[in-house]
PDB file of C-alpha atoms in Angstrom:
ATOM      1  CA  UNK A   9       9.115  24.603  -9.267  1.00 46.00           C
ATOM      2  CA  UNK A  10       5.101  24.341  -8.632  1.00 62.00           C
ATOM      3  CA  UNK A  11       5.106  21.797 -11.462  1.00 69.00           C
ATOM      4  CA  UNK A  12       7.842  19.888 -10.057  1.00 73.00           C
ATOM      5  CA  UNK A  13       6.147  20.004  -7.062  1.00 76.00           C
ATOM      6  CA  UNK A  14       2.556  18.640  -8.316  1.00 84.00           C
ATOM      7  CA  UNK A  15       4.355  16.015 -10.448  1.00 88.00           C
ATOM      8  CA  UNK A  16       5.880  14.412  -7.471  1.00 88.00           C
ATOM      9  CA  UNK A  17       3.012  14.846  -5.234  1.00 90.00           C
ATOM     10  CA  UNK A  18       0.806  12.808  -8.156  1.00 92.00           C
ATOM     11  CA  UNK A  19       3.833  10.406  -8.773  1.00 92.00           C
ATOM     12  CA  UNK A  20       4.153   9.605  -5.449  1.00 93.00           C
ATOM     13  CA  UNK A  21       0.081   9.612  -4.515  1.00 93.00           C
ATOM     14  CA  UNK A  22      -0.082   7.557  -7.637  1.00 94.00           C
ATOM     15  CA  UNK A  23       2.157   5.072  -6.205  1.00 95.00           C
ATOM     16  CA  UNK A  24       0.172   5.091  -2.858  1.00 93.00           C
ATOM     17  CA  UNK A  25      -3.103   4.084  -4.176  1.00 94.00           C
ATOM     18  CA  UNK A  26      -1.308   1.192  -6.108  1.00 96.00           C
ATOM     19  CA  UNK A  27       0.036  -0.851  -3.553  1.00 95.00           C
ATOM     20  CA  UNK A  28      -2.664  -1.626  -1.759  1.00 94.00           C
ATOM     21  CA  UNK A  29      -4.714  -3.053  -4.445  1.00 96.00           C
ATOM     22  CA  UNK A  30      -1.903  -4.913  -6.097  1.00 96.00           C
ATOM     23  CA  UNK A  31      -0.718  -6.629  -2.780  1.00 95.00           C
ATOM     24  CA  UNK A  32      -4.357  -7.543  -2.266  1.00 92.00           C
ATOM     25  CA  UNK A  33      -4.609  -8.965  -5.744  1.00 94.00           C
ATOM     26  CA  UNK A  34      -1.361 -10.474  -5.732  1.00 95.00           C
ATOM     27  CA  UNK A  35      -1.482 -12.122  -2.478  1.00 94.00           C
ATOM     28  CA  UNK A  36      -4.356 -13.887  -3.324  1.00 94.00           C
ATOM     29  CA  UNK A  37      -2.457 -15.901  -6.480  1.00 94.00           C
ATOM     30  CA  UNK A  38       0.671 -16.822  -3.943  1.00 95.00           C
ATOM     31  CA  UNK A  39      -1.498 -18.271  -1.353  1.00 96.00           C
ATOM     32  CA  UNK A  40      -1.501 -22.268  -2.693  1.00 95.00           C
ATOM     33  CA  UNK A  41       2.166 -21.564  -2.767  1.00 96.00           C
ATOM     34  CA  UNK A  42       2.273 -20.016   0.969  1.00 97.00           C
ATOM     35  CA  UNK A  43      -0.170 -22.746   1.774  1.00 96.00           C
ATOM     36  CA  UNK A  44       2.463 -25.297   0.520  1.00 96.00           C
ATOM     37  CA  UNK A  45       5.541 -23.896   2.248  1.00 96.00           C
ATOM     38  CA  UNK A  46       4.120 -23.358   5.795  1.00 96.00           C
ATOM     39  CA  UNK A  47       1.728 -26.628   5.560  1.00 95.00           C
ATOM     40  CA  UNK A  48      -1.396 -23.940   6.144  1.00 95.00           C
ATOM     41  CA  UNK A  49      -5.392 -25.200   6.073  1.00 94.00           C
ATOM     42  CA  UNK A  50      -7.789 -23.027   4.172  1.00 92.00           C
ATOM     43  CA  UNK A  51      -8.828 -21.761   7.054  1.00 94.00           C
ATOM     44  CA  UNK A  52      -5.353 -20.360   7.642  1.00 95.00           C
ATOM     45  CA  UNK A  53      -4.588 -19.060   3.993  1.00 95.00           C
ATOM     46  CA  UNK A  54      -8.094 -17.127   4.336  1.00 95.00           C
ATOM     47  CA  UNK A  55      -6.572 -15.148   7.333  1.00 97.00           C
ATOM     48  CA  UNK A  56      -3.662 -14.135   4.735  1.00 96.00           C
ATOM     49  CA  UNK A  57      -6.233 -12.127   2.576  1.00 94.00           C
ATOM     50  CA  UNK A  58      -9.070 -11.156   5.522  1.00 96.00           C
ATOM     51  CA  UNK A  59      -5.974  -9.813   7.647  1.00 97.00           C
ATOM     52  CA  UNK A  60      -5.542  -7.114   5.344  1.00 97.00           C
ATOM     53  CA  UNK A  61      -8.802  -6.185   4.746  1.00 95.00           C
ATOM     54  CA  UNK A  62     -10.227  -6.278   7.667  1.00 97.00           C
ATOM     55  CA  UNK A  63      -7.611  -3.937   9.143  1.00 97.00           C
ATOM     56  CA  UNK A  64      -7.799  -1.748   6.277  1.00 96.00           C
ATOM     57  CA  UNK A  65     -11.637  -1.482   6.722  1.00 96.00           C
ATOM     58  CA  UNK A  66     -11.684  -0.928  10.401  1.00 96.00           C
ATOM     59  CA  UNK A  67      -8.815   1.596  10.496  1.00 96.00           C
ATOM     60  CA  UNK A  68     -10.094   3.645   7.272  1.00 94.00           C
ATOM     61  CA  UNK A  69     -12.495   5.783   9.454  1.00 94.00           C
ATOM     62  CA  UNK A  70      -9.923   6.675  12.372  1.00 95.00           C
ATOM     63  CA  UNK A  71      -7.040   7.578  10.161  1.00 95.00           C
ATOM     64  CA  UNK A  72      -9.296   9.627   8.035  1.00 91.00           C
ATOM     65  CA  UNK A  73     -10.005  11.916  11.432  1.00 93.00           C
ATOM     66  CA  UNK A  74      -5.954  11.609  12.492  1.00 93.00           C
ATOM     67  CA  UNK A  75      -5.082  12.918   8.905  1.00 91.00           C
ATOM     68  CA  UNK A  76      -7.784  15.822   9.641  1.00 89.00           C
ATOM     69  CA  UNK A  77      -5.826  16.490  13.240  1.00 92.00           C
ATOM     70  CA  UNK A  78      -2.239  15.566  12.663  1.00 91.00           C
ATOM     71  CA  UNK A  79      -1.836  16.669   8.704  1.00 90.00           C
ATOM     72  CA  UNK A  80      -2.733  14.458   5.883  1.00 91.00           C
ATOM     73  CA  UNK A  81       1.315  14.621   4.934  1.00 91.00           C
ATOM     74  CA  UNK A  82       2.189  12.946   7.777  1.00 93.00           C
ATOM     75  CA  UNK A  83       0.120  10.308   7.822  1.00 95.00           C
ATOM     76  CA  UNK A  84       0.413   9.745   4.710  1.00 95.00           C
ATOM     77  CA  UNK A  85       4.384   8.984   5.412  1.00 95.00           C
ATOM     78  CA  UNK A  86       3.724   7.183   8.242  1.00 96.00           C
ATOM     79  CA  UNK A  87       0.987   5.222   6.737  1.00 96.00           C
ATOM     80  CA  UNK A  88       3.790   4.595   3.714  1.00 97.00           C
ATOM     81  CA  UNK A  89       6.486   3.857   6.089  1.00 97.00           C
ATOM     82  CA  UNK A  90       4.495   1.306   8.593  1.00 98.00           C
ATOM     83  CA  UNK A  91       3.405  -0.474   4.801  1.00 98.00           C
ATOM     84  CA  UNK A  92       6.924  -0.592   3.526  1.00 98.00           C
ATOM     85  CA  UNK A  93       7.987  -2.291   6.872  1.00 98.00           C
ATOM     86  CA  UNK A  94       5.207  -4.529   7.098  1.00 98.00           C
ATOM     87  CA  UNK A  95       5.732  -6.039   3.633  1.00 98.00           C
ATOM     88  CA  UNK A  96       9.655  -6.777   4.432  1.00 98.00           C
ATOM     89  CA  UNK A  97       8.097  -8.280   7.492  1.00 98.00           C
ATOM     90  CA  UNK A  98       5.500 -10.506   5.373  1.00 98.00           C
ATOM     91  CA  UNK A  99       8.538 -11.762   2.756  1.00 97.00           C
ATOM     92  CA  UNK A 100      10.607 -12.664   5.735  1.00 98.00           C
ATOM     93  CA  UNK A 101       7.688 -14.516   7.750  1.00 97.00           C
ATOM     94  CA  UNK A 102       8.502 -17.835   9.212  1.00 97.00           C
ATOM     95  CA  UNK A 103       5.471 -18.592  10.358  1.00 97.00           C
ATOM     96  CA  UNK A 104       1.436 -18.531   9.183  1.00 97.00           C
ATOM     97  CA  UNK A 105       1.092 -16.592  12.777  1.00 97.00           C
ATOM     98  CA  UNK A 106       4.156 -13.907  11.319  1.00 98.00           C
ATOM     99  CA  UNK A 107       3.101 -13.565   7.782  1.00 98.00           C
ATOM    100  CA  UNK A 108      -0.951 -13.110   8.927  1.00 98.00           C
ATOM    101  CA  UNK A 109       0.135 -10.319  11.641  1.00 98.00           C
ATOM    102  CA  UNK A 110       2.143  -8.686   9.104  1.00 98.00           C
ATOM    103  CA  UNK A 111      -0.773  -8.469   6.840  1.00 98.00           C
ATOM    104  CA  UNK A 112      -2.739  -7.372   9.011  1.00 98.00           C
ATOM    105  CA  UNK A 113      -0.206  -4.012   9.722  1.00 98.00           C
ATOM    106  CA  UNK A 114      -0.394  -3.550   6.415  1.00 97.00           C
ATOM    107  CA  UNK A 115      -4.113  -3.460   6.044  1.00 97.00           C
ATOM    108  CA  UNK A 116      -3.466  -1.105   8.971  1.00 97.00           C
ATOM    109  CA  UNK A 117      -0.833   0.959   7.307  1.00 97.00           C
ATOM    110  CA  UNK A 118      -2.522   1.096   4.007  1.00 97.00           C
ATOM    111  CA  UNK A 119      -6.269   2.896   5.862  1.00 96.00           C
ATOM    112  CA  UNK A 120      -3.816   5.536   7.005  1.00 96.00           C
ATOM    113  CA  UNK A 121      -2.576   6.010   3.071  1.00 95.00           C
ATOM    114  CA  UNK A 122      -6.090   5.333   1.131  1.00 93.00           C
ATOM    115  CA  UNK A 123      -7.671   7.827   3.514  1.00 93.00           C
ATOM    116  CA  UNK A 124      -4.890  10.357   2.385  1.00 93.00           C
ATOM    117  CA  UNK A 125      -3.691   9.672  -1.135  1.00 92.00           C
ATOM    118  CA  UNK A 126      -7.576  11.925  -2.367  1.00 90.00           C
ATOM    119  CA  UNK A 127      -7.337  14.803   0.022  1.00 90.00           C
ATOM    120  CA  UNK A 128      -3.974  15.936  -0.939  1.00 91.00           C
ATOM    121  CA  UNK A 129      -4.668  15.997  -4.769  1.00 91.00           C
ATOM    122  CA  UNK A 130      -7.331  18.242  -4.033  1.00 90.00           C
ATOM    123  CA  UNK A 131      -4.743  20.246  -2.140  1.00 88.00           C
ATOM    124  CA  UNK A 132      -2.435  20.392  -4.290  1.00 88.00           C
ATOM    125  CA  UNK A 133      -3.906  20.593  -7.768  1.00 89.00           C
ATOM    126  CA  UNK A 134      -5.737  23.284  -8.482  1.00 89.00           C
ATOM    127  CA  UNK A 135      -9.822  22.971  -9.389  1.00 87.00           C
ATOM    128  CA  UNK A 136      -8.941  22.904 -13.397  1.00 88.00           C
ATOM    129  CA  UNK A 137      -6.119  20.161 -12.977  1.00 87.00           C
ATOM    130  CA  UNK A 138      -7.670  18.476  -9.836  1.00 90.00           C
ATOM    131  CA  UNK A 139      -9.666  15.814 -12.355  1.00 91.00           C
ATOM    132  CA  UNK A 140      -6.692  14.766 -14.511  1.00 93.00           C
ATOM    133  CA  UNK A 141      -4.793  14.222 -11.142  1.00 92.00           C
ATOM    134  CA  UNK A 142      -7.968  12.626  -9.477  1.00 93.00           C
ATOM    135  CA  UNK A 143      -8.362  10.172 -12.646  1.00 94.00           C
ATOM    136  CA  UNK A 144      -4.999   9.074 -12.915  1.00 93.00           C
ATOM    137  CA  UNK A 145      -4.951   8.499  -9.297  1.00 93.00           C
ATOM    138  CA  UNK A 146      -8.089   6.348  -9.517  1.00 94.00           C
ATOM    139  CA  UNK A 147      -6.295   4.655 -12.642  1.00 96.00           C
ATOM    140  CA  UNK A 148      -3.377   3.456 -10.609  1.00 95.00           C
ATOM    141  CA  UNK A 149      -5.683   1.568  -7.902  1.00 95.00           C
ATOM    142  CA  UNK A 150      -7.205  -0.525 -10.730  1.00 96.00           C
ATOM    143  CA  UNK A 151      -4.161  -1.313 -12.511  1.00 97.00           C
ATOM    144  CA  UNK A 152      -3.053  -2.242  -8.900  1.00 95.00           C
ATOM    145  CA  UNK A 153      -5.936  -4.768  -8.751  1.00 95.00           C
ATOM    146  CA  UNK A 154      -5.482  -5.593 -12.492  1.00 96.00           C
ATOM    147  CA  UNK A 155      -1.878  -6.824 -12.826  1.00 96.00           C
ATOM    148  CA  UNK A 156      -2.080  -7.898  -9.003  1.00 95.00           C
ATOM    149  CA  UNK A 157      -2.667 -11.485 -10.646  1.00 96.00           C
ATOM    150  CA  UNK A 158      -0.477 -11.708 -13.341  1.00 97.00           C
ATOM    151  CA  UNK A 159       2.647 -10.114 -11.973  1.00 96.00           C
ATOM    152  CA  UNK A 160       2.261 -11.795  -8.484  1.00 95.00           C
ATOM    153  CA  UNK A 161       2.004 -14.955 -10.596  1.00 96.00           C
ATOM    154  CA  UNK A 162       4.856 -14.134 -12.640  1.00 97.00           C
ATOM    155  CA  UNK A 163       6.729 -13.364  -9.427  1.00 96.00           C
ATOM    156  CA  UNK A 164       5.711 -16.045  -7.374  1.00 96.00           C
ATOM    157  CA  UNK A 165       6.404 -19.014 -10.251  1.00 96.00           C
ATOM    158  CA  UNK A 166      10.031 -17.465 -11.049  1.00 97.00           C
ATOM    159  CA  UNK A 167      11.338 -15.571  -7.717  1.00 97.00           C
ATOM    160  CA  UNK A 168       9.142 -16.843  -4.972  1.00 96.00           C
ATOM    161  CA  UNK A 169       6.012 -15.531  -3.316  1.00 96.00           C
ATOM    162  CA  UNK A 170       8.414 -13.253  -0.963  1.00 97.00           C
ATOM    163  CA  UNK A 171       9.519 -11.374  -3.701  1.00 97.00           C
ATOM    164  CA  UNK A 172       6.345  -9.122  -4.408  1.00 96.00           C
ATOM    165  CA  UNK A 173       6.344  -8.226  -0.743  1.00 97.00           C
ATOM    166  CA  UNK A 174      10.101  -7.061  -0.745  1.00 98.00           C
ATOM    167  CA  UNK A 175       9.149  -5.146  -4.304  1.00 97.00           C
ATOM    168  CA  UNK A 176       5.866  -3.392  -3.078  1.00 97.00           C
ATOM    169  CA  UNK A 177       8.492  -2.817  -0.161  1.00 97.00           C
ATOM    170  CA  UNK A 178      10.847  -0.842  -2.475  1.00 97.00           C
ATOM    171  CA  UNK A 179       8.474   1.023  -3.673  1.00 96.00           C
ATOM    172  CA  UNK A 180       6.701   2.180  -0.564  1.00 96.00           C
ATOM    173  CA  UNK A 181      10.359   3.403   0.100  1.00 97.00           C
ATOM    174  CA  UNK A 182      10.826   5.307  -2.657  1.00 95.00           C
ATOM    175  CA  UNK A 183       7.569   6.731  -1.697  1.00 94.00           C
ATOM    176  CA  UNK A 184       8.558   7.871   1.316  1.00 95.00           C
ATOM    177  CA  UNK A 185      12.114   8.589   1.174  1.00 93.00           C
ATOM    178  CA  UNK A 186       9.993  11.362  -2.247  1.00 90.00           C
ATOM    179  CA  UNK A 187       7.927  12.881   0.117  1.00 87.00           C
ATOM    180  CA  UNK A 188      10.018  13.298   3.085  1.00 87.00           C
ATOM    181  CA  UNK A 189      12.418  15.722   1.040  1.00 78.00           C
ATOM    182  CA  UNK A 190       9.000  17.780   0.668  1.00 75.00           C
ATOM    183  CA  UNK A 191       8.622  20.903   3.554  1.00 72.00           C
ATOM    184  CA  UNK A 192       5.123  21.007   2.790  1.00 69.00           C
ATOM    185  CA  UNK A 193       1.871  19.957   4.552  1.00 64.00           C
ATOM    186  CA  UNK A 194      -1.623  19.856   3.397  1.00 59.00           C
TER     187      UNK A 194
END
């Protein structure tokens, strides 16, 4: 059962650390598209990418200390919840005003999951298998930030620029709908 356990703890974890990075990276190739659709200056289109991290960076610091309080768990859940809910929010925006807010929730949502996704490896996995799960963890933000481009180019030239927002959306779900199933806290 423990291995069970640890294997969806460092699925799920895994999953975490991606999204952040690949919306960031992704975002960034849809934005002449955005730009195009809701007539938006470059002015505007740099709020799409500084609303996210700006509100990841300010919010990194407090959620660390609410994780340390409230249990790491939970805020990781909430942190994956508030993300999946903000990205349906961004793929539905009618607005520059709408889509920048939303990105900024999820720059929000994702502090409260990048300041958990570490701690509970090292809860979970035990000092010997704590680098493996550390390293792939660490893996899955850069390949977030590494096929960020391409796939959010792929998905914005054949789908739309909404669809990587309602994907990253399913995922975060799956994330959370994984963990919630799970009695544990660390």
């Amino acid at each position: 059962m423990e291995g069970k356990f640890n294997k969806l703890i460092l699925i799920t974890t895994s999953l975490g650390a991606f999204v952040g990075p690949f919306m960031s990276s992704a975002a960034n190739i849809a934005l002449p598209t955005i730009g195009t659709e809701f007539s938006m200056n470059s002015i505007w289109l740099n709020w799409v990418t500084l609303a996210f991290t700006l509100a990841t960076a300010i919010f990194i610091l407090p959620f660390g200390r609410l994780a340390d309080i409230f249990g790491r768990k939970k805020l990781f859940v909430i942190g994956m919840a508030v993300f999946a809910i903000a990205s349906i929010v961004c793929g539905a925006s009618v607005s520059p005003v709408m889509l920048i807010s939303a990105r900024a929730v999820q720059g929000l949502s994702y502090a409260a999951v990048s300041v958990t996704v570490v701690s509970i490896l090292t809860s979970v996995f035990p000092a010997g298998a704590r680098g493996k799960a550390l390293g792939l963890n660490v893996a899955m933000t850069y390949i977030g930030l590494s096929v960020g481009p391409f796939l959010g180019g792929v998905l914005t030239k054949y789908l739309g620029w909404r669809s990587m927002f309602f994907i990253i959306a399913a995922v975060s779900i799956f994330v959370v709908l994984s963990l919630i199933s799970l009695k544990q806290e660390w």
